[in-house]
XYZ file of C-alpha atoms in Angstrom:
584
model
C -11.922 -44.226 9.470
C -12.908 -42.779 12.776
C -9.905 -43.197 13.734
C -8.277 -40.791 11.387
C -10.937 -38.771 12.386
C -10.162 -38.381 15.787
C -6.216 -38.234 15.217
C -6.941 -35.468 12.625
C -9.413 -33.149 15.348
C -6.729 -33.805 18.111
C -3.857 -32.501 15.889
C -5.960 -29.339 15.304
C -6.712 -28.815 19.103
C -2.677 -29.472 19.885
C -1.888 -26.455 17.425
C -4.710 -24.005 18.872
C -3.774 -24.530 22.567
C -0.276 -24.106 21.419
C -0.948 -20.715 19.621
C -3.453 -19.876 22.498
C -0.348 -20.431 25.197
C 2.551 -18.533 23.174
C -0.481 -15.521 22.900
C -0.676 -15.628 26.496
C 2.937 -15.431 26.968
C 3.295 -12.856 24.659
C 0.898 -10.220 26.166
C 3.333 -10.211 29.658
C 6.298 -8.511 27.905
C 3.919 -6.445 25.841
C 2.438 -5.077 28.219
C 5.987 -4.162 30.199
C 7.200 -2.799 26.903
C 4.609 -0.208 26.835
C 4.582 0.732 30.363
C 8.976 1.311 30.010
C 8.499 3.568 26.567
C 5.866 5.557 28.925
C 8.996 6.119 31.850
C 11.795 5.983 28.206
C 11.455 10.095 28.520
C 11.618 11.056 32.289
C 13.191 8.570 33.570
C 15.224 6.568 31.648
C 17.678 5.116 33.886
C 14.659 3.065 35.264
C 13.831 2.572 31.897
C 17.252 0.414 31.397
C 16.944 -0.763 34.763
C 13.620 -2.412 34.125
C 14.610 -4.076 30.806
C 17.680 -5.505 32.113
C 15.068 -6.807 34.708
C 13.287 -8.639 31.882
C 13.711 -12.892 32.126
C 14.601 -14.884 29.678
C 14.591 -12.235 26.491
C 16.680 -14.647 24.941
C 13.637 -16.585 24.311
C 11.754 -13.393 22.532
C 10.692 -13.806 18.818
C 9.266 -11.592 16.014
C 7.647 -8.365 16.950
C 8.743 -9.317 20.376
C 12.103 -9.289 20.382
C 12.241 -6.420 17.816
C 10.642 -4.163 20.088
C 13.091 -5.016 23.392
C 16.097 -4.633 20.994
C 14.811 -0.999 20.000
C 13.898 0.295 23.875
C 17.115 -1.588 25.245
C 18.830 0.897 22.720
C 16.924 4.134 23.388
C 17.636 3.333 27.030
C 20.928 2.724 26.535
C 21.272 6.201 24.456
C 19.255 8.038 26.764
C 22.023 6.775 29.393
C 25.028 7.555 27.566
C 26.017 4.194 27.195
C 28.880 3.805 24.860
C 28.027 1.687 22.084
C 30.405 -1.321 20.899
C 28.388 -2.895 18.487
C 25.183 -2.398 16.017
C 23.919 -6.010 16.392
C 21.109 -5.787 19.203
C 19.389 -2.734 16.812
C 19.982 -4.419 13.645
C 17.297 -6.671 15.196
C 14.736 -4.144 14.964
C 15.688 -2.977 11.793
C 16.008 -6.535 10.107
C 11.774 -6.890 11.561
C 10.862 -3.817 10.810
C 10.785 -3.448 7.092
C 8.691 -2.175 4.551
C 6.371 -5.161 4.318
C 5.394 -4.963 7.837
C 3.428 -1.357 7.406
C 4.277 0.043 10.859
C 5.845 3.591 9.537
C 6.735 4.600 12.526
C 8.265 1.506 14.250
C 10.488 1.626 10.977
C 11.664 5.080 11.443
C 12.756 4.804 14.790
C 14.507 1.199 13.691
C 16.446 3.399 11.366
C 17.407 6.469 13.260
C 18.624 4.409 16.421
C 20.875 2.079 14.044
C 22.202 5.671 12.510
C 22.829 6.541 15.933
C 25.009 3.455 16.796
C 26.588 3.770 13.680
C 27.653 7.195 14.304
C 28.933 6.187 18.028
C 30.798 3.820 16.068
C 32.297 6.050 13.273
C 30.798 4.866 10.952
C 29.278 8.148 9.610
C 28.788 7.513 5.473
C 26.596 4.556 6.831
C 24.924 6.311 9.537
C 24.171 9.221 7.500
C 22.421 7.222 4.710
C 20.230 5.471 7.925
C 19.544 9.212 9.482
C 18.439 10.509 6.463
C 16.042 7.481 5.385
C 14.264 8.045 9.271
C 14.232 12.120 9.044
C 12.201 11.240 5.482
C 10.067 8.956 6.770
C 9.089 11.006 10.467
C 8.904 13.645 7.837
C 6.066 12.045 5.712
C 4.025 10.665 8.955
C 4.338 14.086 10.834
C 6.901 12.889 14.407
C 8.011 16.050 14.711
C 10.263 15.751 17.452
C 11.927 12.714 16.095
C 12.313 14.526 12.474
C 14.280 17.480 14.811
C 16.225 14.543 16.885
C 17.148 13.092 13.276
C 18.467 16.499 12.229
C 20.395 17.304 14.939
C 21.942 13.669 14.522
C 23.099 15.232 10.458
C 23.838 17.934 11.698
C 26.866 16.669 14.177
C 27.809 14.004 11.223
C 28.231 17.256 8.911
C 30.130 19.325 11.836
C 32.386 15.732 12.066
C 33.353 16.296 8.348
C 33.664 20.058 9.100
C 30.688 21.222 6.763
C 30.031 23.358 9.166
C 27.533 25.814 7.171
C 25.124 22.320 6.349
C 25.701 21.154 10.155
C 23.878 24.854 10.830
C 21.558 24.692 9.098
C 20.091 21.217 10.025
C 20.899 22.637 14.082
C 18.810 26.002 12.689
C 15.982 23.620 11.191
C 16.087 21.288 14.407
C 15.702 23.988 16.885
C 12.747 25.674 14.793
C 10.781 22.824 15.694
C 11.719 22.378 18.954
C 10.715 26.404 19.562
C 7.633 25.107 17.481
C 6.917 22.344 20.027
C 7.915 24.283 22.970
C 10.428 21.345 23.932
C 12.774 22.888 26.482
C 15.219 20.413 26.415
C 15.510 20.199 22.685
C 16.278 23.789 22.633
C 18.679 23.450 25.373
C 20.774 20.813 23.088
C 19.933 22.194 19.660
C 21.265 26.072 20.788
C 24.302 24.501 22.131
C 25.022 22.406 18.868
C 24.490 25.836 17.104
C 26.862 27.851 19.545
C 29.344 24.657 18.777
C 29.117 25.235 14.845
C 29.588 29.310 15.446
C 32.705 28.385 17.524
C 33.721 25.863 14.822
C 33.857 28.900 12.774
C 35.284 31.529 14.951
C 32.098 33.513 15.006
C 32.173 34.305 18.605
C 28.986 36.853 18.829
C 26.250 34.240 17.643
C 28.379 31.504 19.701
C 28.189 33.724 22.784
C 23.997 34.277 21.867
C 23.381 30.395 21.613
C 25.527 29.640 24.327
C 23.561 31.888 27.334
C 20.393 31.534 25.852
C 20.657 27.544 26.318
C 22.519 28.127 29.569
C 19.746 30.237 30.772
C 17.025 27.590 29.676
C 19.834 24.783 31.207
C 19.485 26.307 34.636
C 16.014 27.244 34.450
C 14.877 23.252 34.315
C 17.770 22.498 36.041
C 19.025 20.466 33.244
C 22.760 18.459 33.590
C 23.664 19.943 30.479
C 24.254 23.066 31.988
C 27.770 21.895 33.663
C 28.721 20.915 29.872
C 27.583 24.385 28.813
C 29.463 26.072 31.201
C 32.768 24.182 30.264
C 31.942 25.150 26.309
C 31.682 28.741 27.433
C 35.402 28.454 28.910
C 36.551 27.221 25.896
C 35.074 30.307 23.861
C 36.819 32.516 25.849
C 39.683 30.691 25.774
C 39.733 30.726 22.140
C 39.132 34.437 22.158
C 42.197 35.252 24.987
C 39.928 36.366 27.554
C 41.561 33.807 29.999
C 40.204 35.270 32.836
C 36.542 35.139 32.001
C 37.065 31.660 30.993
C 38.516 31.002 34.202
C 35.023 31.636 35.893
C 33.472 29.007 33.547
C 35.851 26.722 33.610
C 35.636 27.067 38.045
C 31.979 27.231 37.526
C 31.553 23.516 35.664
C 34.337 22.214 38.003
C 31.719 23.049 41.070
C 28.888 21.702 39.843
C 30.033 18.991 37.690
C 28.989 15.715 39.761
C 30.467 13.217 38.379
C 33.894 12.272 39.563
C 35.615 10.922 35.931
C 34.317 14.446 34.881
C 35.602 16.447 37.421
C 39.091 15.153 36.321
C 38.170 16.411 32.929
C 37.165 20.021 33.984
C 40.656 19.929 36.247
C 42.112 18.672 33.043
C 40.663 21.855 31.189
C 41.904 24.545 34.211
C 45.223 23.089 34.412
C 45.638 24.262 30.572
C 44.257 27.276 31.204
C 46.040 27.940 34.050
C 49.122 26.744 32.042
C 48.554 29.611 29.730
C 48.101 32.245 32.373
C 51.465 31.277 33.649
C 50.396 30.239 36.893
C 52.107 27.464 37.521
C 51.083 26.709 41.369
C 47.605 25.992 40.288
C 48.172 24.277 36.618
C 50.465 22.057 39.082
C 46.937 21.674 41.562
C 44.818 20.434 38.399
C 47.164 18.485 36.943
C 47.587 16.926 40.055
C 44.501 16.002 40.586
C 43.566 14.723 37.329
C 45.801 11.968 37.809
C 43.541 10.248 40.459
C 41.411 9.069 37.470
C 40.536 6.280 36.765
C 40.586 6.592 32.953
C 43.884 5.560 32.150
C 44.161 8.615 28.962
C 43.583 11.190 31.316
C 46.020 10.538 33.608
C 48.361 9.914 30.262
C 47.344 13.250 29.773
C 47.913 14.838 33.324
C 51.398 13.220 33.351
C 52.717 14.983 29.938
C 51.238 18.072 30.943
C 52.993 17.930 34.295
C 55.814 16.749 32.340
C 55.564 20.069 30.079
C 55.176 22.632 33.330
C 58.263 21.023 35.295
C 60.117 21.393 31.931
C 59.379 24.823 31.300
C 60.546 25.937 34.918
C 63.457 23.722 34.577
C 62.603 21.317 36.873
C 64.250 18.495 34.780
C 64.520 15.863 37.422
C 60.147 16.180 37.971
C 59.308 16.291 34.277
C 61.541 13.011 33.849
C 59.864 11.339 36.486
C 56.413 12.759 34.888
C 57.074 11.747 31.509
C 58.032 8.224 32.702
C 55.272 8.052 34.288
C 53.068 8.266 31.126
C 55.179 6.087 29.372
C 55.216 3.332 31.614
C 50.984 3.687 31.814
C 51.214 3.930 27.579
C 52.621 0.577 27.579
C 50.495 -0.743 30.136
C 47.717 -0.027 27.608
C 49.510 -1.520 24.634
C 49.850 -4.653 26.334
C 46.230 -4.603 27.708
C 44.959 -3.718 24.550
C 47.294 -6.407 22.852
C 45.846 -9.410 25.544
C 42.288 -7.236 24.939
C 42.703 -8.061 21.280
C 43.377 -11.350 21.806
C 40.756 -12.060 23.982
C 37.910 -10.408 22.304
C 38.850 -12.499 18.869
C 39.030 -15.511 21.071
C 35.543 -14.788 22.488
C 34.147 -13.921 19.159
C 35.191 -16.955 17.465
C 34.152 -19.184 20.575
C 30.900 -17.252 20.400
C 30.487 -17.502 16.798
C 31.123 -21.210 17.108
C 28.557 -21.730 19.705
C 25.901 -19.585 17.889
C 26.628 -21.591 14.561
C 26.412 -24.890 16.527
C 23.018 -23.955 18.324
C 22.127 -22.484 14.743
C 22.462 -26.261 13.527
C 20.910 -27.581 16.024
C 17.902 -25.201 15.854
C 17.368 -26.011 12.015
C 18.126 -30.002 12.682
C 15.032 -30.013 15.351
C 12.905 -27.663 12.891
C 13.728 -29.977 9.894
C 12.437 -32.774 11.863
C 9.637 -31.050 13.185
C 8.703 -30.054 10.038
C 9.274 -33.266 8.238
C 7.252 -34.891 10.793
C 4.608 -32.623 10.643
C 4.217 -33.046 6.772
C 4.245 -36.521 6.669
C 1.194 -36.725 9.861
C -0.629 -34.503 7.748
C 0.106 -36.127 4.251
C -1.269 -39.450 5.488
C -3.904 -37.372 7.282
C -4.866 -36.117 4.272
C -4.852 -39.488 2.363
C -7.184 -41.375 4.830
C -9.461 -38.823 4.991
C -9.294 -38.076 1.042
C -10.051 -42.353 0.519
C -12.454 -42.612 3.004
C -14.697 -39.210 1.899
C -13.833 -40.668 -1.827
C -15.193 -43.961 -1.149
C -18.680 -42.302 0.556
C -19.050 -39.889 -2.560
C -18.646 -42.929 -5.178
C -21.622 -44.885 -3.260
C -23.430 -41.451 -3.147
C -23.041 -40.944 -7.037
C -23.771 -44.648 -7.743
C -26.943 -44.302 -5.566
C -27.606 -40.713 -7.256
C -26.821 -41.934 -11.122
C -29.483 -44.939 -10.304
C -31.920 -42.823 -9.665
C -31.314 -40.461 -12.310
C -31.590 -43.511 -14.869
C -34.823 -44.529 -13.560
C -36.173 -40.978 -13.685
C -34.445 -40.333 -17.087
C -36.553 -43.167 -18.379
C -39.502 -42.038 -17.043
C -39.001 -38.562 -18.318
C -38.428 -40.851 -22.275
C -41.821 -42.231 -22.006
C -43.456 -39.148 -21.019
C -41.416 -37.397 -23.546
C -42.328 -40.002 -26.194
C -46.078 -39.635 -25.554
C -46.264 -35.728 -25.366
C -44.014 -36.319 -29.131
C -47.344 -38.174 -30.720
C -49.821 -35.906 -29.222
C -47.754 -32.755 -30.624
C -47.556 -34.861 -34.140
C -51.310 -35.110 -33.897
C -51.551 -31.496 -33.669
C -49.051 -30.649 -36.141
C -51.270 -32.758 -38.916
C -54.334 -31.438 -37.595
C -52.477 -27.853 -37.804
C -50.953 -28.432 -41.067
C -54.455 -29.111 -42.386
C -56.049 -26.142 -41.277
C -53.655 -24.187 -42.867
C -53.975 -26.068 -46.114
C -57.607 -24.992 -45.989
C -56.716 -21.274 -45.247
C -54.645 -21.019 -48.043
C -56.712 -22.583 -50.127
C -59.284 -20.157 -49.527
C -57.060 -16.973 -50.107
C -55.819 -18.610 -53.544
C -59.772 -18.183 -53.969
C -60.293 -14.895 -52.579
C -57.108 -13.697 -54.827
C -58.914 -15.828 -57.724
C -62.270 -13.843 -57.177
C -61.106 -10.385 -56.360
C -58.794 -10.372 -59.348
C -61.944 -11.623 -61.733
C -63.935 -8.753 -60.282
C -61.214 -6.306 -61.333
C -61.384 -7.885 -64.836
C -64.564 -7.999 -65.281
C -65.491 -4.446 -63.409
C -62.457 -3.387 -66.348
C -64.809 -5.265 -69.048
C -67.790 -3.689 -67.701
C -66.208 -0.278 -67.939
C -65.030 -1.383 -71.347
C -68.644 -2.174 -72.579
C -69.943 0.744 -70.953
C -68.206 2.649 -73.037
C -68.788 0.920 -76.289
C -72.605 0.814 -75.082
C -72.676 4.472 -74.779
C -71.000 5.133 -78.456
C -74.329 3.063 -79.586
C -76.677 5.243 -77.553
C -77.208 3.073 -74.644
C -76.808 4.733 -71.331
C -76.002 1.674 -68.764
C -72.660 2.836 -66.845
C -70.349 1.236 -64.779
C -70.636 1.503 -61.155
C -68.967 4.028 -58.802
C -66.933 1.268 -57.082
C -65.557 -0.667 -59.988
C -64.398 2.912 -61.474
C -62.451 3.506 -57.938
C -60.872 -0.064 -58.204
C -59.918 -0.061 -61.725
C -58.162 3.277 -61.537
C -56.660 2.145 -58.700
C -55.347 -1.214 -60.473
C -54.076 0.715 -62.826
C -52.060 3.208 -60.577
C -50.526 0.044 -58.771
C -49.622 -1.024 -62.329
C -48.049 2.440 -63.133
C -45.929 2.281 -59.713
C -44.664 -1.256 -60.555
C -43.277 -0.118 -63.922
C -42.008 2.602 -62.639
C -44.260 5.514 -64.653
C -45.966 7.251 -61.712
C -44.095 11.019 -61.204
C -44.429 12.959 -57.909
C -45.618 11.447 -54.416
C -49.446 10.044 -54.094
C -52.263 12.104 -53.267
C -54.659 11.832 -50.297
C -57.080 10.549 -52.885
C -54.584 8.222 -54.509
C -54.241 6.710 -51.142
C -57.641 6.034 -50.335
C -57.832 4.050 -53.770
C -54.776 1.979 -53.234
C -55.851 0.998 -49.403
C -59.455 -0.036 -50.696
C -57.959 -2.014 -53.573
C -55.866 -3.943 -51.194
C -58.785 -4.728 -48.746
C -60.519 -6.274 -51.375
C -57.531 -8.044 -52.635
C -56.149 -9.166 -49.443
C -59.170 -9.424 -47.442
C -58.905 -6.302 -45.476
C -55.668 -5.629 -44.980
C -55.533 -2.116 -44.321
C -58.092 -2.443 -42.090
C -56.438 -4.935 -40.374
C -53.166 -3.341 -39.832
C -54.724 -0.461 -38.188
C -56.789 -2.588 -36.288
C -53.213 -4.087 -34.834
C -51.610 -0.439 -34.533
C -53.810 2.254 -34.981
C -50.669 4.145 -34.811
C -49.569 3.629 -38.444
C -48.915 6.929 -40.595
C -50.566 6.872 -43.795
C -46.690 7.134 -45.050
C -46.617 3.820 -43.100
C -49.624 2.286 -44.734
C -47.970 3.106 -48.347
C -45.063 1.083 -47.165
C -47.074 -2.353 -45.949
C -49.366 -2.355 -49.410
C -46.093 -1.741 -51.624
C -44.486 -5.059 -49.671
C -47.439 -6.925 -49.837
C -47.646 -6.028 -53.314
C -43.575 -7.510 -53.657
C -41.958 -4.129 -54.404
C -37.950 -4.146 -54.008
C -36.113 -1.375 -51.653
C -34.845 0.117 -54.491
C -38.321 0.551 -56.416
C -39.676 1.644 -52.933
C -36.697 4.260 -53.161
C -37.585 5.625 -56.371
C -41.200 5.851 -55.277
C -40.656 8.233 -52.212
C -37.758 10.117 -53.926
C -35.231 8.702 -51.365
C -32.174 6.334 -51.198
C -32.443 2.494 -50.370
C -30.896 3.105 -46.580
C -33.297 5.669 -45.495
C -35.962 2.821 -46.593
C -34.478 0.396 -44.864
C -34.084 3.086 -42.004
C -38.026 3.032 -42.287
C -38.613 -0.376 -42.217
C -36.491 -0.594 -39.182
C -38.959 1.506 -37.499
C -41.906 0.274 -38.726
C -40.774 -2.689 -37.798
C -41.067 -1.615 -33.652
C -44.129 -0.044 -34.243
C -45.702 -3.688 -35.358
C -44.294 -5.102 -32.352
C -41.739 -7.489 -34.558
C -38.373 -8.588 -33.559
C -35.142 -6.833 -35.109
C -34.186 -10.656 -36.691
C -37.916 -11.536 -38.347
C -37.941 -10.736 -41.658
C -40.320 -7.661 -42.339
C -41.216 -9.124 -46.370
C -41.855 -12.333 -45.037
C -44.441 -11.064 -42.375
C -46.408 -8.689 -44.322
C -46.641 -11.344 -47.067
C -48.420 -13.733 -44.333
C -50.243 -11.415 -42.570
């Protein structure tokens, strides 16, 4: 058994250590996760840099690995990294659901997984996602992520070319960030508004939006300005004022930094310079787009080249040109063909690989598990049998003892039995006496009412004779007062009794009952005389209903006053008021 014991205790210490060491672990990528959403706004090419820089996130679990899936994305979106899949973020969103409680953690889940899914064109789905995290920063008050949310609607309507909805979500988005006073969320929300005005061939509002976020652009020096230059270009364009969007157009090209986008803004002069008829510098751009590196804009370069030598009849260029393109569009094909190929290959090795580890992950927890079961099961059982056999000695021991004192308890029982028997004779004696005596005292009284009634009788006969003995004052007061109770009984008396009626009744029944008045108000001195009237006609054996007729009333309202006299005696709701007054 101690044995068991001890195998039991060291199980439990194996499991805390064990929880003890993963907490330990646990708390160094915490920690780094906070410190990288601290750096996520102002710097977040560090931000990616130092999650990249992260060991071993493959091993990450739960909250964990939830939490690096959801910065790696807002790192990678804060980076413009293009987005080929939704499956690290559906990590965050899978954890983060409605059971956990964390609001907030849940709405960020869902807008970054709209966000992916609208990078992926995937807009119904992303829409549905967008609108489920604007609700939800709505109800817990993230204002800027509620604007960032609407913006993100906003472009999905502008997409489908609702462009008076994707306004007003831009409208509502940069109210907030005015509201907030977040210069960089102005800077992008006026430019999506001056994009749905141009959408829509308003040119005056565009033209507002446009130089007020292209004032704010340059103010904080933001990149966005290049991008807002190259938008402004294309207004003009669209409005024929070629030479005004020349300057814009010349303007981005200067201080666009990037090289890939440099080709772009040459992409955009060569057009424009295309329209303008000059063909020496449409020729320069085009030119020079073609030392991309993105194999579409050189596609791109090369028809428009093609186009230009064509149009100036330079047939022998443009053919050159157009083969050019060709040759580089099937290129692609085949690269995207052997692409193809390879991705589905890589997928399906992958998928194999993750299904195999899969199986082996749930073969290793099966055992694990099994194992575990079964050490505690027959854990369980040797310490159930052994703490079973010490309670059946303890209830053996404990029913023993309980027997002996049981028996003593019988004897003592038995003899306090005979002495209560003793007292119940003696008891029942004495009361055999008492009521023997009040049989007498009823026996007496009632022959001094007969004969004070004789007495009277004579008294009266003695007086027709001449004699002039009388009967006394008292046996008068009984008599009459015998015969009123005799009246009341049969039911003869009219009208309620008089104070001197009373006093006649109450002295008849203390010398019938040996002071029984006397004695109830010696018990409550409280009784009304009303009450009095009601204890003599009970003692007397009256009926509710006789007691009715007497006091002019119906049978409940009597029993409505016995009820009360009833408390003021001081006797229980269940004794029996008849019964009482009759022994008392």
């Amino acid at each position: 058994m101690k044995t068991t014991t001890v195998s039991v205790y060291a199980a439990f210490f194996f499991i805390l250590v064990l929880s003890v060491s993963c907490h330990r672990d646990s708390e160094v990528p915490d920690a780094a996760f906070q410190r990288i959403e601290m750096c996520m706004e102002s710097l977040p090419d560090t931000a990616l840099y130092l999650l990249k820089s992260i060991p071993h996130t493959e091993k990450l679990r739960g909250k964990l690995q939830a939490d690096y899936a959801l910065l790696l994305t807002q790192a990678m979106d804060q980076n413009y990294v293009k987005f080929t899949s939704d499956s690290l973020i559906a990590l965050a969103l899978n954890y983060y659901t409605v059971e956990r409680g964390d609001s907030v953690m849940r709405a960020k889940a869902q807008y970054y997984y709209g966000r992916v899914l609208r990078e992926l064109d995937k807009d119904e789905e992303a829409l549905t996602f967008l609108s489920s995290a604007k609700e939800m920063f709505g109800k817990i008050q993230c204002c800027k992520m509620f604007a960032m949310a609407t913006d993100e609607i906003g472009m999905i309507d502008r997409k489908k070319k609702l462009y008076q909805e994707s306004l007003e979500n831009f409208r509502e988005s940069y109210a907030i960030y005015k509201e907030l006073k977040d210069s960089l969320g102005l800077v992008r929300a006026g430019q999506n508004i001056g994009r749905a005005y141009l959408f829509q061939n308003k040119w005056d509002s565009c033209y507002f939006y446009y130089t007020y976020a292209l004032e704010l652009a340059r103010e904080k020096q933001y990149p966005s300005e290049v991008s807002i230059l190259h938008e402004l270009g294309i207004l003009y364009r669209s409005m024929g004022e070629l030479q005004k969007s020349e300057r814009y157009f010349l303007a981005a090209y200067e201080k666009e930094t990037d090289e890939e986008r440099k080709y772009v803004e040459c992409m955009s002069l060569g057009y424009l310079y295309m329209q303008m008829g000059d063909v020496e510098n449409a020729r320069k751009y085009f030119k020079m787009s073609i030392n991309s590196s993105k194999e579409y804009t050189r596609i791109d370069a090369y028809n428009n080249l093609y186009f230009l030598e064509k149009d100036i009849d330079n047939f022998e260029e443009a053919i050159i040109y157009h083969e050019k393109a060709d040759s580089i569009v099937n290129v692609l094909d085949e690269v995207d063909s052997q692409e193809l190929i390879t991705e589905l290959q890589k997928q399906y090795e992958n998928e194999k690989l993750r299904n195999d580890n899969l199986q082996l992950k749930v073969d290793r927890t099966v055992f694990i598990f099994c194992g575990t079961v079964i050490f505690l099961i027959v854990a369980f059982y040797m310490c159930y049998y052994y703490y079973k056999s010490k309670n059946h000695r303890k209830k053996i021991a404990e029913i023993e003892s309980q027997i002996r004192d049981n028996e003593e308890e019988i004897k003592r029982y038995q003899q306090e039995m005979e002495e209560i028997q003793e007292l119940k004779d003696q008891v029942l004696e004495e009361n055999r006496i008492l009521e023997e005596n009040r049989m007498k005292v009823g026996e007496l009284n009632g022959k001094i009412v007969l004969l004070s009634m004789q007495n009277k009788t004579l008294s009266g006969l003695l007086k027709e004779l001449g004699g002039e003995l009388t009967v006394g004052p008292s046996s008068e007061q009984y008599i009459s007062a015998f015969r009123l109770l005799l009246a009341i009984k049969e039911g003869t008396l009219r009208g309620k009794l008089s104070n001197g009626e009373r006093y006649k009744l109450f002295s008849l029944f203390d010398l019938l009952y040996s002071n029984y008045v006397t004695r109830l108000l010696d018990k409550t001195p409280l009784l009304t005389k009303h009450d009095l009237e009601i204890c003599c006609f009970l003692k007397f054996g009256l009926t509710n209903e006789e007691l009715a007729r007497i006091f002019q009333t119906s049978s409940d309202s009597v029993t409505k006053a016995k009820g009360r006299l009833k408390g003021r005696l001081g006797i229980s709701p269940q004794e029996d008021l008849n019964v009482f007054l009759r022994d008392f």
